[in-house]
XYZ file of C-alpha atoms in Angstrom:
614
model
C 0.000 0.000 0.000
C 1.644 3.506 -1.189
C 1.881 6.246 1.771
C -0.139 9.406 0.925
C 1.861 12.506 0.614
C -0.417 14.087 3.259
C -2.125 12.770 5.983
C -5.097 15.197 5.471
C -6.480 17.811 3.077
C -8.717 20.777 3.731
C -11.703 21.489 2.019
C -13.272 24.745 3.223
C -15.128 28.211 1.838
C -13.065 30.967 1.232
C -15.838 32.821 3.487
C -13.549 30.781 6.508
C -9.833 31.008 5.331
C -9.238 33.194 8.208
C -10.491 30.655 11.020
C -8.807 27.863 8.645
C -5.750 29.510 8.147
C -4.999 30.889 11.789
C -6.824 28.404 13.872
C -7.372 25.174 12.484
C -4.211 24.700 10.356
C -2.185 25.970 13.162
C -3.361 23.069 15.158
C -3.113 20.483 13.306
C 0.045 20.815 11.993
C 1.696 21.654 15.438
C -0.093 18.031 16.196
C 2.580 16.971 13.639
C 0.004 16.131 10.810
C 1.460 17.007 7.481
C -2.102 19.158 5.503
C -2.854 19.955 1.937
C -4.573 23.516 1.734
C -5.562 24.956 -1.233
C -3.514 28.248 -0.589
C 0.069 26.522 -0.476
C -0.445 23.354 -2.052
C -2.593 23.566 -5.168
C -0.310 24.016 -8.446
C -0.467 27.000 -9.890
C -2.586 27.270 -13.523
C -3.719 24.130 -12.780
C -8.055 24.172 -12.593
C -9.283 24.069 -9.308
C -11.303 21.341 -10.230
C -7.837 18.831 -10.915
C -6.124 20.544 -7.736
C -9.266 19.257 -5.695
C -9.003 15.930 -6.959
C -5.298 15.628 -6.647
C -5.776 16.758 -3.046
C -8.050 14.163 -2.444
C -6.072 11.396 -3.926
C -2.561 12.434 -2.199
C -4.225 12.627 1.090
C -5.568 9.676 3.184
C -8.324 11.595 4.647
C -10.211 14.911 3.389
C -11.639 16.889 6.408
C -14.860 18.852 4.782
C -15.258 22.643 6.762
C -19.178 22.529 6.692
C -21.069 25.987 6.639
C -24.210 27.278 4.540
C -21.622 28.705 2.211
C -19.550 25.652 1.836
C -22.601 23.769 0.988
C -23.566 26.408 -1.457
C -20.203 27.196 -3.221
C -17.869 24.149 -3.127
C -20.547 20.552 -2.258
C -20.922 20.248 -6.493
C -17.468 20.872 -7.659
C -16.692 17.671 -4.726
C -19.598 15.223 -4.857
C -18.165 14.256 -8.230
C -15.118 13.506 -6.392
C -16.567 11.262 -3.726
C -16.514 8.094 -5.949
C -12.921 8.715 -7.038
C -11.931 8.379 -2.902
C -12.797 4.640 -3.595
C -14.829 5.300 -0.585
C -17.710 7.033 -1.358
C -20.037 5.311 1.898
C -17.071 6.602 4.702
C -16.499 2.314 5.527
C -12.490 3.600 5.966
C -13.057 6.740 6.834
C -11.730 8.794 4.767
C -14.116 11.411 4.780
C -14.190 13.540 8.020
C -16.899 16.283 8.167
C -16.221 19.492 10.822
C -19.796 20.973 11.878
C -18.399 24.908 11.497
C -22.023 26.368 11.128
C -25.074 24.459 11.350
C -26.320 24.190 7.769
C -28.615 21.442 5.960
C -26.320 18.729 4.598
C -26.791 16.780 1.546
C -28.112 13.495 2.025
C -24.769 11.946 0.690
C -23.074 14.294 3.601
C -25.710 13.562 5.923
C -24.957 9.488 6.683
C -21.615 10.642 8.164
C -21.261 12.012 12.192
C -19.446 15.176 12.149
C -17.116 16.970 14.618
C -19.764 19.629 16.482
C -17.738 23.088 16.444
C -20.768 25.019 16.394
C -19.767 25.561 20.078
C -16.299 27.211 20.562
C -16.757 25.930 24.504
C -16.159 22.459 22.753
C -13.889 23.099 19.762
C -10.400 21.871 22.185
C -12.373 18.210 22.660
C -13.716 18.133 18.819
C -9.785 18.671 17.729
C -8.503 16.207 19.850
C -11.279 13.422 18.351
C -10.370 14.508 14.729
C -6.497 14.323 15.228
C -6.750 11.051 16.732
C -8.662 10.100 13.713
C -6.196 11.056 11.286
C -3.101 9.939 13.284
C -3.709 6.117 12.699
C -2.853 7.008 8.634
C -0.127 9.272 10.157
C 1.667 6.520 12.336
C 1.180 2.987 11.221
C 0.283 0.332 14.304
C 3.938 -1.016 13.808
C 5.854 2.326 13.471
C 6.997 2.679 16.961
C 8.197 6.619 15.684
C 6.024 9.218 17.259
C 5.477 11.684 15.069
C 6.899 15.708 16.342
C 4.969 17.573 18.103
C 6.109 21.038 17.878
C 3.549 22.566 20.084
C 4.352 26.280 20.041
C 6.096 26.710 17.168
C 9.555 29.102 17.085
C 9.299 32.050 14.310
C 12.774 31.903 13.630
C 13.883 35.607 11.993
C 15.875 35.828 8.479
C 19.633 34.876 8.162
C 20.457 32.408 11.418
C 23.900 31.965 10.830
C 26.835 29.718 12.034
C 26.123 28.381 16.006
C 27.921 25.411 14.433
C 29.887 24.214 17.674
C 27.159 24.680 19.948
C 24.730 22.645 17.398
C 27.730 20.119 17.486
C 27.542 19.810 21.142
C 23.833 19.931 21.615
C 24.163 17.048 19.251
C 26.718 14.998 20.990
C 24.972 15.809 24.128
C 21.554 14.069 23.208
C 23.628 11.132 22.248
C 25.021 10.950 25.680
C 22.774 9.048 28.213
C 25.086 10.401 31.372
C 22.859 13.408 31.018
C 19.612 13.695 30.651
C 19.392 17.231 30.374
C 20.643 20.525 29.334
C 20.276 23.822 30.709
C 21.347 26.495 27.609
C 21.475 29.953 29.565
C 22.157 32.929 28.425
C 21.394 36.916 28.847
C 18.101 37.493 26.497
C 19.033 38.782 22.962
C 21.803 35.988 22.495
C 19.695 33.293 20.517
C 19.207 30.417 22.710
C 15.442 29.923 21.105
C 16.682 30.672 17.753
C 19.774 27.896 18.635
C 17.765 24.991 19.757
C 14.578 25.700 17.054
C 17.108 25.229 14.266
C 19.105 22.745 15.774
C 15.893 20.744 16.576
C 14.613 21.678 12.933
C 17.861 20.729 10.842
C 19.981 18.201 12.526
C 17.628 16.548 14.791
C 14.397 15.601 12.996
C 15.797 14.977 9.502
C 18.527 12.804 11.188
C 18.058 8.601 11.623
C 21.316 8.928 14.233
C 19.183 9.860 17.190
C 17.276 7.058 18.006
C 14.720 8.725 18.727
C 10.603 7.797 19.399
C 9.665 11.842 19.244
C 10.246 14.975 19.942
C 8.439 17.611 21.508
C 8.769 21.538 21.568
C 7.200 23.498 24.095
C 7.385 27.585 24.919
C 6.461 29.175 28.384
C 6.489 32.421 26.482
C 2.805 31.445 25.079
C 0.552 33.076 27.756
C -0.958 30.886 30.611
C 1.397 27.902 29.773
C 1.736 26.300 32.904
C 3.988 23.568 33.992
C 0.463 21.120 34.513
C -0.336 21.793 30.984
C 2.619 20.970 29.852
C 2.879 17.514 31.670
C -0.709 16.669 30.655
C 0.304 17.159 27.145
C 3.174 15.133 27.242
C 1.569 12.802 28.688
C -0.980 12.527 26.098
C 1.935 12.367 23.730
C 4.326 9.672 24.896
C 0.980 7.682 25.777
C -0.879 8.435 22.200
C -4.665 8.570 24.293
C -6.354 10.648 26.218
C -5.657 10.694 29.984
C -7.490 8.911 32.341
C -9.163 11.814 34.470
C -10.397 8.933 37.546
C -6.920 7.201 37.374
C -5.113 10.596 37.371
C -6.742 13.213 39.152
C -3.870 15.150 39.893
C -0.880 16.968 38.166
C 1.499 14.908 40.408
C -0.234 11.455 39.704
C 0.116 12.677 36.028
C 3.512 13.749 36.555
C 4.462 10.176 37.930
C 2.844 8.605 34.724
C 4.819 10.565 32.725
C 8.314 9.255 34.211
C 7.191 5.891 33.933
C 6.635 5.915 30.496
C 9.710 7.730 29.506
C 11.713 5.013 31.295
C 11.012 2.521 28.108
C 10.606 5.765 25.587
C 13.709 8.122 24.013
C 11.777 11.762 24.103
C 13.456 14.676 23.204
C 11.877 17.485 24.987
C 12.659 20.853 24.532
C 11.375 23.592 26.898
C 11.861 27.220 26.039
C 11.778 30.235 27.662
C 12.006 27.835 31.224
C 13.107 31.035 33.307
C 8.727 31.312 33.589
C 8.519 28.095 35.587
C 11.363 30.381 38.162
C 10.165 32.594 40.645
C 11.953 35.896 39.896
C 10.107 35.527 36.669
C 6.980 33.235 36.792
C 4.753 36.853 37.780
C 2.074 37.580 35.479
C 3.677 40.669 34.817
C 7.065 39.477 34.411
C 6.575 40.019 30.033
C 7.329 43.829 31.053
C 9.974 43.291 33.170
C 13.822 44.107 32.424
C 16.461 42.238 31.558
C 19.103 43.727 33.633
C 19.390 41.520 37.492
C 22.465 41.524 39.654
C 23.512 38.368 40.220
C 20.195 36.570 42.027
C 20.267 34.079 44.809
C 18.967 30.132 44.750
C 15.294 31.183 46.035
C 14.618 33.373 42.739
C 15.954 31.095 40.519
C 13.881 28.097 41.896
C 11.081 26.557 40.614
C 8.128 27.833 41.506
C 6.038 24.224 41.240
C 7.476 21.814 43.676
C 6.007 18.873 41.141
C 8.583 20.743 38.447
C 11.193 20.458 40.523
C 10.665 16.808 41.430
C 10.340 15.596 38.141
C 13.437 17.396 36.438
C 15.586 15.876 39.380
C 13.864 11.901 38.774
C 14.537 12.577 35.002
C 18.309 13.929 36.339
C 18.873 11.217 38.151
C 18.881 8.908 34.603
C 15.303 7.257 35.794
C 14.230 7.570 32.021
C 15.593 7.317 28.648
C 14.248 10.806 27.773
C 16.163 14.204 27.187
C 15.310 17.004 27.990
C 16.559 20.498 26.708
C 16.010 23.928 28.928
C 16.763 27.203 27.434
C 16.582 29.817 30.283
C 17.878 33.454 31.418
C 18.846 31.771 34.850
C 20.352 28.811 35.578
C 17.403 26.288 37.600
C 18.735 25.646 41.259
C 16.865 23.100 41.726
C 19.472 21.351 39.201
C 22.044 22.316 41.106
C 24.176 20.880 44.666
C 24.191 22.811 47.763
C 27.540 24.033 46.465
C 25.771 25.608 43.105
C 27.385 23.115 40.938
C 25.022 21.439 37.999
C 23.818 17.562 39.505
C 25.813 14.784 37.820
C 22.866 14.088 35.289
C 22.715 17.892 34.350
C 25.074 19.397 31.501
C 25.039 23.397 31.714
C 26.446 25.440 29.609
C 26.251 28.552 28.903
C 25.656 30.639 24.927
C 27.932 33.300 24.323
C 27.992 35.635 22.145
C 28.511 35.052 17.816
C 32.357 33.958 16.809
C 33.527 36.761 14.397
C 33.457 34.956 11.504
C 29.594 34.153 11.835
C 28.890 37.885 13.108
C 30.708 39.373 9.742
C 28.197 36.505 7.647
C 25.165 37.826 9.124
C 26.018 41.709 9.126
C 26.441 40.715 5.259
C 23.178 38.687 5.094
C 21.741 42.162 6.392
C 22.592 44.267 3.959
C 25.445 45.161 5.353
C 27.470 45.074 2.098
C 29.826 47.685 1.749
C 33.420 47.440 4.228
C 35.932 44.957 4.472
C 35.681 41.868 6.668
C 38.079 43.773 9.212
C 36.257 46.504 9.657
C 32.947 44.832 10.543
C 34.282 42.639 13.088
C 35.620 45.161 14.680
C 32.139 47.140 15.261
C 30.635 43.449 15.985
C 32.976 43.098 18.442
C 32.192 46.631 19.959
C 28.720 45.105 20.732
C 29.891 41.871 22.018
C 28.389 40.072 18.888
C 25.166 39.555 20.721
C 22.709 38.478 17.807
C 19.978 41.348 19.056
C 22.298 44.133 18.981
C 23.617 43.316 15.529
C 20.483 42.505 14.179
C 19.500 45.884 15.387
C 22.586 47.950 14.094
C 22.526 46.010 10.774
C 19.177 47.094 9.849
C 20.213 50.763 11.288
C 23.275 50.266 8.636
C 21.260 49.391 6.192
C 19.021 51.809 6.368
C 21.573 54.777 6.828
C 20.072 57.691 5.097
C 23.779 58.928 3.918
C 25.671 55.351 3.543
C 23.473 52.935 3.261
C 25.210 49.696 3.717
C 28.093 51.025 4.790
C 30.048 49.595 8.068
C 31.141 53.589 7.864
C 27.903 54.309 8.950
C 28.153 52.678 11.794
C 30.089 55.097 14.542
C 26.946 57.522 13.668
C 24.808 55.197 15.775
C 27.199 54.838 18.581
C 28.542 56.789 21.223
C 28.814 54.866 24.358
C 32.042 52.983 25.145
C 30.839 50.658 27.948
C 29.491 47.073 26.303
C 26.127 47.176 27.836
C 25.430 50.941 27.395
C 26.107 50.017 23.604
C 23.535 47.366 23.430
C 21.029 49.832 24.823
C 22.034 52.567 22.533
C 21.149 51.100 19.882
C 17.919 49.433 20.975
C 17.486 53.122 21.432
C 18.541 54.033 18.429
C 16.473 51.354 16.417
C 13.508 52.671 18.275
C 14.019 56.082 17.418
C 15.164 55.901 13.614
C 11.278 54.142 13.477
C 8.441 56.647 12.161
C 6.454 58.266 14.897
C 3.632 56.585 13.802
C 5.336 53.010 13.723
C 6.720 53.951 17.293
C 3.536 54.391 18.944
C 2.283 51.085 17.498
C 5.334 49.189 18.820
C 4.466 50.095 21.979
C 1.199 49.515 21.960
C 1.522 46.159 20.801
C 4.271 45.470 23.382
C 1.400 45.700 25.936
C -0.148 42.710 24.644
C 1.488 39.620 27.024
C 2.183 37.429 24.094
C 2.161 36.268 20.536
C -0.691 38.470 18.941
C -3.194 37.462 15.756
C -3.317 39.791 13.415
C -6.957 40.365 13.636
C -6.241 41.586 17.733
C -3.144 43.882 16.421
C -5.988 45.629 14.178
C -7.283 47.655 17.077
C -3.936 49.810 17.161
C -4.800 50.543 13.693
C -4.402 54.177 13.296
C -2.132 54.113 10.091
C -5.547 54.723 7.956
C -6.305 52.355 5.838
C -4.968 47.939 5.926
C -2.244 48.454 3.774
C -0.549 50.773 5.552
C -0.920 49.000 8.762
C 1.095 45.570 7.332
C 3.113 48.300 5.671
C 4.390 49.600 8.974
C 4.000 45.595 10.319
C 6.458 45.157 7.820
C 8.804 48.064 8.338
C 8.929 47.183 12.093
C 10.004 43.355 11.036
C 12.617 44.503 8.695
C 14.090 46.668 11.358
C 14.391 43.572 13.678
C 11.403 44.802 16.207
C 8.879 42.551 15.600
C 9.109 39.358 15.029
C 6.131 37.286 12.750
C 5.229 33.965 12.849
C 4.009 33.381 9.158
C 2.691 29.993 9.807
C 0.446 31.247 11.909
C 0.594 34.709 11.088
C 0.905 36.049 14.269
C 3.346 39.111 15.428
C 5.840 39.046 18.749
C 8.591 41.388 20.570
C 11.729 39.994 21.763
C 11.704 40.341 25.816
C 14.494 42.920 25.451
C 12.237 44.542 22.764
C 8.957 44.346 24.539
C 10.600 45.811 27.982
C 11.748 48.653 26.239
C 8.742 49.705 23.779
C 6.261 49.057 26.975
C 8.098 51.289 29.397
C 7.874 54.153 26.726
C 4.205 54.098 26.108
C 2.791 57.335 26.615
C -0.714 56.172 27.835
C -0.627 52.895 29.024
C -3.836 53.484 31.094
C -5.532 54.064 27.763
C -4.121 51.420 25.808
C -5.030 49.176 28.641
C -8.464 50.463 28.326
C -8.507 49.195 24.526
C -7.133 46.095 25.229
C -9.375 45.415 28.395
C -12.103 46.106 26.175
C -10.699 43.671 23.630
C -10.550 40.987 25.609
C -14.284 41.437 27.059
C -15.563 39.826 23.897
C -13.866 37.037 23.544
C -16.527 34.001 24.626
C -14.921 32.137 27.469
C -16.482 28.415 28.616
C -18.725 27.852 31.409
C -16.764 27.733 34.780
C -18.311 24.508 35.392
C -16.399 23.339 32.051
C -12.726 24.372 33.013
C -10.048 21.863 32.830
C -7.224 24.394 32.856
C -5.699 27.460 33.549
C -5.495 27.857 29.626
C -9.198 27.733 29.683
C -9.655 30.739 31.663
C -6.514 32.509 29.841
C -9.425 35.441 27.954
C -10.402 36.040 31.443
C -6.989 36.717 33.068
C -6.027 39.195 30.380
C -8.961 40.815 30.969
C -8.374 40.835 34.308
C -5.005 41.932 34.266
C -5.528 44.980 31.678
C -8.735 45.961 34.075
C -6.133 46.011 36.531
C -3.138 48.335 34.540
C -5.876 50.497 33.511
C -6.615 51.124 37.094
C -10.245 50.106 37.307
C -9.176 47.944 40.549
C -12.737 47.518 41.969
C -13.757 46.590 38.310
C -11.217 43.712 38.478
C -11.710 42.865 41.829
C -15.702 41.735 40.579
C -14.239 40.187 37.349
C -11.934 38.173 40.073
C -14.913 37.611 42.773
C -17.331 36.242 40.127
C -15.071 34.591 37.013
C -11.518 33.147 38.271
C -11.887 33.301 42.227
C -14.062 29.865 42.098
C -12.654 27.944 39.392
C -8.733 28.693 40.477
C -9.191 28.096 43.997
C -11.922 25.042 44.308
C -11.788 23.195 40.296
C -8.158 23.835 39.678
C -6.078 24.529 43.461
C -3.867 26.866 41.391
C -3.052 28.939 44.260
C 0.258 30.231 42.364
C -1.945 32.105 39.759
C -4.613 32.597 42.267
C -1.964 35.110 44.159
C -0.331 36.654 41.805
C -3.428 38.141 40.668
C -4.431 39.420 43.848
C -1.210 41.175 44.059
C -2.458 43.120 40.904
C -4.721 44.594 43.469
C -2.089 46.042 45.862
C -0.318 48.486 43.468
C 1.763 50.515 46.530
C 3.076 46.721 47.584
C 1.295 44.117 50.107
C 2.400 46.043 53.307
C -0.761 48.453 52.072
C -3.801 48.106 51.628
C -5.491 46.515 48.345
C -6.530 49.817 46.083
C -10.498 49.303 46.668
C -12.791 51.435 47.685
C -15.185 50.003 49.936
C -13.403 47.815 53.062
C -15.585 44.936 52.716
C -13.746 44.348 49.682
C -10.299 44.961 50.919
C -11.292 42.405 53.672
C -12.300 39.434 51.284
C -9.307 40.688 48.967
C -7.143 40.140 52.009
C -8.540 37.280 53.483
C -8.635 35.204 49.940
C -4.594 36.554 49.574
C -3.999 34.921 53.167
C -5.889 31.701 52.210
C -3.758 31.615 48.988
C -0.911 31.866 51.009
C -1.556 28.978 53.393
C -2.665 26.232 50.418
């Protein structure tokens, strides 16, 4: 039997491309399912009519996007091509109908049972059922593979260059079973996603040498990613079914699980951005925080779930056959010996800065054109070849309004001598060579706490008209401050970035405002429904922009009557539970909570204290 090219194709109205595109697609493919859509996939010239029908006959199943309009516009052009599936009843199931809209279905249509996402309350549990439907064509019962699962997918910028010895080691180091896991840390700006989301990309998945039965890429940078999700997820990935909710009530039980399983599986797990899970930075404010910290002691670089802690040290202590890669600002001390040395099972090391010879390729790859190779390294070297700063200064080069291109150009845009004033200076500089325009809407999207759709970056619109909003999108990319995920086409700020544009936003109680407001009409599920912090996530932005637009008494309700319950009683997350009651106490916890009436500063006080105590 030949393998289909794809393990399933997309047939959908152009009335739901967006939803498609930036919600379903997304999905599936970070579930490791390789998708035929008409907008990449189709040859071009070719009539849509033979695209469809290739489509169908490359893929093993066909998922059908049902709405009134698909029925209308697109059910003729593929009833012909039910026949040619060599399936035309659904006995293999090749046909998978998604309920989108509730519409009348052909009777041909009608003999099949659909996936119900007429409800977005249910559209997490519909996924999982059609993913697990098309993974058995994915992963054959005697592959023992698992396919990737690149959760939260890395949008790696233009012109990554060189990091050849450090791939080398990374490389060597998941064929070494004395160490089960890696701690890459490094001062933000100097590439360690970038590092391990190639590395991971280009010389561990297309490579045989590994050994491996999956890998699995998770971010903490994606909002309310918490440390339970993750584990839950895993778990549902190493064990290929749902979990069992009576069996495993708890995220330690599940935790457990998880270990035991690894012990006969070889998982490569990569978790970026782990400095989160660590209390100096696992706030829910910590996205606007800087980058600069004195040296900080063992408590703030701890984890802040004890069931975190526990299993990194079991998986440490070579109890499974699973690796596990940790890129972080701070190094995790609960890898470490009383004497702050890494634990025998724990290689750390530490990414420094570009070697010369890969800092002169990328100014090139930049535009930098014009200088000799001497004469670049030596400004690269004025920055420390840290990847941000040159990315910055390259596209400041490039750009130069006298020189363009010209390493000349580049003692114009410097005039500090100390190494860390210089990295500012130019984050200043990049800032300021940006448009007025552009520069407020880089700091109005830096108050957004993570990854933005395009669709929610369209309420900063105030460049007139679309185009020249993805114009200035665009300009903002170019000159390294934004970063897009086309996949999914969604925008992002590096930390660094994001610190900086936030902290020079003019009216942040205003922006807040629009962004509070935002986030109000986004449908959130039933409290009586919620399996996970993720599932209130809508709720706690709202919450928290209520909050920075200083409508305290506002967010205090919101608290009260949509997260208080569900946190506390459904979920015990008594982490999350405090840190956004500390929202409420503005001048610091040795005051008062900012409320007006003292009824509510008692329950605000009392619910902190009992927060405390679990």
């Amino acid at each position: 039997m030949l393998t289909a090219d794809f393990d399933v194709f997309i047939s959908y109205s152009h009335h739901d491309v967006d939803w498609v595109k930036n919600w379903l697609l997304a999905r599936l493919e970070s579930a490791g399912l390789r998708v035929c859509i008409d907008f990449r996939d189709f040859e071009l010239g070719a009539p849509s009519i033979v695209n469809m029908e290739n489509a169908v006959k490359r893929s093993a199943k066909t998922l059908l996007v049902l709405t009134p309009t698909w029925v209308e516009s697109e059910w003729t052009s593929f009833e012909s091509l039910l026949i040619q599936t060599k399936d035309p009843v659904g006995t293999r199931r090749r046909l998978l109908p998604l309920m989108r809209e509730k519409c009348t279905l052909p009777d041909r249509l009608g003999i099949f049972t659909y996936a119900d996402f007429t409800d977005s309350a249910n559209w997490d549990s519909e996924l999982a059922r059609i993913i697990n439907s098309i993974r058995p064509a994915a992963k054959p019962p005697d592959d023992a593979t698992i396919q990737p699962n690149l959760v939260h997918p890395y949008p790696l910028q233009a012109n990554f260059t060189g990091r050849v010895d450090e791939r080398k080691e990374l490389t060597a180091w998941l064929a070494d079973d004395g160490h089960p896991i890696c701690m890459l840390v490094a001062m933000g700006g100097m590439g360690k996603s970038a590092l391990a989301w190639y590395w991971v990309k280009n010389d561990v998945l297309p490579s045989s040498d590994a050994k491996l039965d999956g890998v699995m890429w998770w971010s903490f940078y994606e909002g309310e990613v918490s440390f339970a999700k993750f584990v839950d997820e895993a778990l549902k990935y190493v064990s290929g079914q749902e979990i069992d909710v009576e069996r495993l009530p708890t995220t330690y039980d599940r935790a457990q699980e998880l270990r035991k399983r690894l012990q006969n599986k070889r998982v490569l797990f990569v978790l970026d951005g782990f400095e989160r899970q660590l209390r100096d930075y696992a706030s829910l404010d910590a996205v606007y925080k800087s980058d600069e910290r004195a040296e900080l002691p063992r408590e703030a670089r701890s984890c802040v779930d004890p069931i975190t802690s526990r299993l990194l040290r079991d998986i440490a202590s070579v109890t499974t056959r699973s690796k596990v890669l940790l890129t972080s600002r701070l190094p995790v001390s609960d890898l470490e010996d009383r004497a702050g040395d890494a634990l025998a099972g724990v290689l750390e090391r530490e990414l420094k800065e570009l070697s010369r010879e890969d800092a002169i390729t990328f100014m090139r790859a930049q535009g930098v054109t014009k200088g000799t190779s001497s004469e670049i390294a030596n400004v690269c070297d004025a920055y420390g070849n840290h990847p941000l700063s040159l990315r910055l200064l390259s596209a400041l080069i490039a750009r130069d309004t006298r020189s363009p291109g010209d390493i000349a150009a580049a003692p114009r845009h410097d005039v500090h001598a100390d190494l860390v004033q210089r990295q500012h200076h130019i984050l200043e500089l990049s800032y300021n060579a940006v448009p007025k325009r552009e520069r407020a809407l880089l700091s109005r999207i830096a108050a957004f706490r993570g990854p933005i759709a395009y669709d929610a970056l369209t309420i900063f619109n105030t460049l007139g008209n679309e185009a020249g909003f993805e114009a200035a999108l665009d300009d903002l990319r170019v000159r390294g401050l934004l970063q897009r995920d086309t996949a999914h086409n969604r925008y992002d700020l590096h930390p660094i970035v994001r610190h900086y544009a936030y902290h020079r936003l003019t009216d942040k109680t205003g922006v807040h405002t629009r962004l509070r407001d935002y986030f109000a009409t986004i449908p959130v599920p039933d409290q009586n429904k919620v399996q996970s912090i993720e599932d209130l996530a809508p709720v706690i932005e709202l919450y928290l922009h209520t909050t920075r637009a200083g409508r305290y008494d506002e967010a205090r309700q919101l608290l009260r009557d949509r997260l208080a319950s569900a946190l506390h009683y459904r979920l015990g997350a008594y982490q999350t539970l405090i840190e956004l009651l500390r929202a409420l106490f503005p001048d610091g916890e040795d005051c008062a909570p900012r409320l007006k009436e003292e009824s509510n500063q008692a329950w605000t006080l009392a619910l902190l204290a009992n927060s405390y105590s679990f």
